[in-house]
Coordinates of C-alpha atoms and ligand atoms in Angstrom, one line a residue:
X1 CA -0.1 0.3 0.0
X2 CA 1.1 3.1 -0.8
X3 CA 1.7 5.3 2.2
X4 CA 1.2 9.4 1.3
X5 CA 1.4 10.6 4.8
X6 CA 5.2 10.0 4.8
X7 CA 7.1 13.0 5.7
X8 CA 10.6 13.5 4.3
X9 CA 12.8 15.5 5.8
X10 CA 16.2 17.0 6.4
X11 CA 18.4 14.6 9.1
X12 CA 19.7 17.1 11.6
X13 CA 22.8 16.2 13.6
X14 CA 20.6 15.3 16.7
X15 CA 19.8 12.6 14.4
X16 CA 23.2 10.8 14.0
X17 CA 22.3 7.7 16.2
X18 CA 19.0 7.2 14.4
X19 CA 20.9 7.5 10.8
X20 CA 23.8 5.3 11.8
X21 CA 21.4 2.7 12.7
X22 CA 19.1 2.9 9.6
X23 CA 22.1 2.9 7.5
X24 CA 23.9 0.1 9.1
X25 CA 20.6 -1.9 9.1
X26 CA 19.4 -1.8 5.6
X27 CA 22.9 -2.1 3.8
X28 CA 23.2 -5.6 5.8
X29 CA 19.7 -6.7 5.3
X30 CA 20.4 -5.9 1.5
X31 CA 23.8 -7.0 1.3
X32 CA 24.6 -9.9 3.9
X33 CA 23.5 -12.7 1.6
X34 CA 25.4 -11.8 -1.2
X35 CA 28.7 -11.1 0.6
X36 CA 31.6 -12.7 2.2
X37 CA 31.1 -12.0 6.1
X38 CA 34.3 -11.1 6.6
X39 CA 34.4 -8.6 3.5
X40 CA 31.3 -6.7 5.1
X41 CA 32.6 -6.9 8.6
X42 CA 36.1 -4.9 7.4
X43 CA 33.6 -2.7 5.4
X44 CA 31.4 -1.6 8.2
X45 CA 34.4 -1.1 10.7
X46 CA 35.2 2.1 8.9
X47 CA 31.9 3.1 7.0
X48 CA 28.5 3.6 8.3
X49 CA 30.0 4.2 11.6
X50 CA 28.9 7.4 13.7
X51 CA 32.2 8.8 13.2
X52 CA 31.9 8.6 9.5
X53 CA 28.5 9.5 9.0
X54 CA 29.1 12.6 11.3
X55 CA 31.9 13.7 9.0
X56 CA 29.7 12.9 6.0
X57 CA 27.3 15.4 7.4
X58 CA 29.6 18.2 7.9
X59 CA 30.3 18.4 4.2
X60 CA 28.3 21.4 3.0
X61 CA 27.7 19.6 -0.3
X62 CA 26.2 16.5 1.3
X63 CA 22.4 16.3 2.4
X64 CA 21.0 13.3 4.1
X65 CA 17.2 12.8 3.9
X66 CA 14.7 10.7 6.1
X67 CA 11.1 9.4 5.0
X68 CA 9.6 9.4 8.4
X69 CA 6.7 7.6 9.9
X70 CA 5.4 8.1 13.5
X71 CA 7.6 5.2 14.5
X72 CA 10.6 7.5 13.0
X73 CA 13.0 7.0 10.3
X74 CA 11.7 4.1 7.5
X75 CA 14.1 5.0 4.5
X76 CA 17.1 7.7 4.0
X77 CA 18.8 9.3 1.0
X78 CA 21.9 10.8 0.6
X79 CA 22.9 13.1 -2.3
X80 CA 26.1 14.9 -3.2
X81 CA 27.0 18.0 -5.3
X82 CA 30.3 19.3 -6.3
X83 CA 33.0 17.8 -4.7
X84 CA 31.3 15.8 -2.2
X85 CA 30.5 13.4 -5.2
X86 CA 32.4 9.9 -5.2
X87 CA 33.2 10.7 -8.9
X88 CA 32.9 12.5 -11.8
X89 CA 32.5 16.1 -9.6
X90 CA 30.8 17.7 -12.3
X91 CA 29.2 20.9 -11.3
X92 CA 26.1 20.3 -13.2
X93 CA 25.5 17.0 -11.6
X94 CA 23.9 15.7 -8.5
X95 CA 24.7 12.3 -7.1
X96 CA 22.7 10.1 -5.2
X97 CA 25.1 8.3 -3.6
X98 CA 22.4 6.1 -1.0
X99 CA 19.0 5.4 -1.5
X100 CA 17.6 2.5 1.1
X101 CA 14.1 1.8 2.1
X102 CA 13.6 -1.0 5.3
X103 CA 12.9 -4.2 4.0
X104 CA 9.7 -4.3 5.2
X105 CA 8.8 -1.0 3.8
X106 CA 10.4 -1.8 0.1
X107 CA 7.8 -1.6 -2.9
X108 CA 5.4 1.1 -1.4
X109 CA 7.0 3.3 -3.6
X110 CA 8.9 5.3 -1.1
X111 CA 11.9 4.9 -3.2
X112 CA 10.1 6.3 -6.0
X113 CA 9.5 9.5 -3.5
X114 CA 12.8 9.9 -2.7
X115 CA 14.1 9.6 -6.1
X116 CA 11.4 12.4 -7.0
X117 CA 12.8 14.5 -3.9
X118 CA 16.6 14.2 -5.5
X119 CA 15.4 15.4 -8.8
X120 CA 13.5 18.4 -7.3
X121 CA 16.6 19.4 -5.5
X122 CA 18.8 18.7 -8.5
X123 CA 16.5 21.2 -10.5
X124 CA 16.7 23.7 -7.4
X125 CA 20.4 23.7 -7.8
X126 CA 20.1 24.1 -11.5
X127 CA 21.8 21.1 -11.9
X128 CA 21.5 19.1 -15.3
X129 CA 21.6 15.8 -14.4
X130 CA 21.2 13.0 -11.7
X131 CA 23.7 10.0 -11.4
X132 CA 24.3 7.1 -9.1
X133 CA 26.3 4.1 -8.9
X134 CA 24.6 0.9 -8.3
X135 CA 25.8 -2.8 -7.7
X136 CA 26.0 -4.8 -10.8
X137 CA 24.6 -8.0 -9.0
X138 CA 21.6 -5.8 -7.8
X139 CA 19.3 -6.5 -9.8
X140 CA 16.1 -5.3 -8.3
X141 CA 17.9 -1.8 -7.6
X142 CA 18.9 -1.3 -11.4
X143 CA 15.4 -2.1 -12.7
X144 CA 14.1 0.1 -10.1
X145 CA 16.1 3.0 -11.4
X146 CA 15.2 2.1 -14.9
X147 CA 11.6 2.3 -13.8
X148 CA 12.8 6.0 -12.7
X149 CA 14.3 7.1 -15.7
X150 CA 18.0 6.3 -15.1
X151 CA 20.4 4.8 -17.9
X152 CA 23.5 3.0 -17.5
X153 CA 26.3 5.2 -18.9
X154 CA 29.5 3.4 -17.5
X155 CA 31.5 1.3 -14.7
X156 CA 33.8 2.0 -12.0
X157 CA 35.3 -0.2 -9.3
X158 CA 33.6 -0.4 -5.6
X159 CA 35.7 -2.0 -2.9
X160 CA 33.6 -4.2 -0.1
X161 CA 36.8 -5.5 2.4
X162 CA 39.1 -7.0 -0.3
X163 CA 36.2 -7.9 -2.7
X164 CA 36.9 -5.3 -5.7
X165 CA 33.0 -5.3 -7.2
X166 CA 31.8 -3.6 -10.2
X167 CA 29.0 -0.7 -9.9
X168 CA 27.2 0.5 -12.8
X169 CA 26.9 4.2 -13.0
X170 CA 23.5 5.1 -14.1
X171 CA 22.4 8.7 -15.5
X172 CA 19.2 10.6 -15.5
X173 CA 19.1 13.8 -17.8
X174 CA 16.9 16.7 -16.7
X175 CA 15.4 19.0 -19.5
Ligands
COA1 C1 15.6 -0.1 -4.1 C2 15.1 0.3 -3.3 C3 15.7 1.8 -3.0 C4 13.7 0.6 -4.2 O1 13.1 1.5 -3.1 P1 11.4 1.1 -3.0 O2 10.4 1.9 -2.2 O3 11.3 -0.6 -2.6 O4 10.8 1.0 -4.5 P2 9.6 1.2 -4.8 O5 8.3 1.0 -4.2 O6 9.1 2.9 -5.7 O7 9.4 0.7 -6.6 C5 9.9 -0.6 -6.8 C6 9.7 -1.4 -7.7 O8 10.0 -2.8 -7.4 C7 8.2 -3.3 -7.0 N1 8.5 -4.1 -5.9 C8 7.3 -4.8 -5.7 N2 7.6 -5.7 -4.6 C9 8.9 -5.0 -3.9 C10 9.6 -5.2 -3.0 N3 9.3 -6.4 -2.1 N4 10.7 -4.7 -2.6 C11 11.2 -3.7 -4.1 N5 10.3 -3.5 -5.1 C12 9.2 -4.1 -5.4 C13 7.5 -2.3 -7.2 O9 6.4 -2.4 -7.6 C14 8.2 -1.0 -8.1 O10 8.1 -1.2 -9.5 P3 7.9 -0.2 -10.5 O11 9.3 0.6 -10.3 O12 7.8 -0.8 -11.9 O13 6.6 0.4 -10.0 C15 14.8 -0.5 -2.4 O14 14.1 -1.4 -2.2 C16 15.7 -0.9 -0.9 O15 16.3 -0.3 -0.3 N6 16.5 -1.8 -1.5 C17 17.6 -2.6 -0.7 C18 18.6 -1.1 -0.8 C19 19.7 -1.0 -2.0 O16 19.9 -2.2 -2.8 N7 19.6 0.2 -2.5 C20 20.0 0.6 -3.6 C21 21.7 0.6 -3.2 S1 22.4 1.2 -4.8

């Protein structure tokens, strides 16, 4: 069921613990079954921690958003512009670095809603395209992005522990 009462709001520094919790939970739920546990443990030692997320939040070119229910955040979005983008770093691009929905809330158009927010932000900032990287084995997410208008334009490497993975880079051009 689509819930139209979801409120999308900027994440404040006082919500760091909630951001860390949902970041780690959604990452593990999505990828634990498809990765070596040692590689994931190595990755999560210095990624998606209170410390790393606090540094990311302090970057003026990165923004975090929660999709909120009364019970708390059920999805989140991280977007980057300028130098905060993980690649390309073109001034006319906006990167969706992370978009994650809690497992029991997936398939209810929250992802679609967060993509729409990212596109709105890109337009407000006079960007001409939105881009992202997605693991080549994450078929559901690739399909989801394609349904939302993104097309593959390149590949890059992404390291999880000792595992070198390939991310597909996808782009949505704005009119
Ligand atoms: C990928 C993701 C962000 C999409 O968000 P979502 O809220 O589930 O997506 P939506 O409901 O807007 O759309 C999902 C599509 O899959 C379909 N779907 C049906 N059941 C689904 C389910 N249980 N889970 C996911 N998608 C489902 C929907 O019908 C929809 O199809 P459409 O685009 O043709 O309408 C979310 O599923 C997620 O967090 N996945 C795990 C983490 C992940 O892979 N993140 C991306 C990393 S790059």
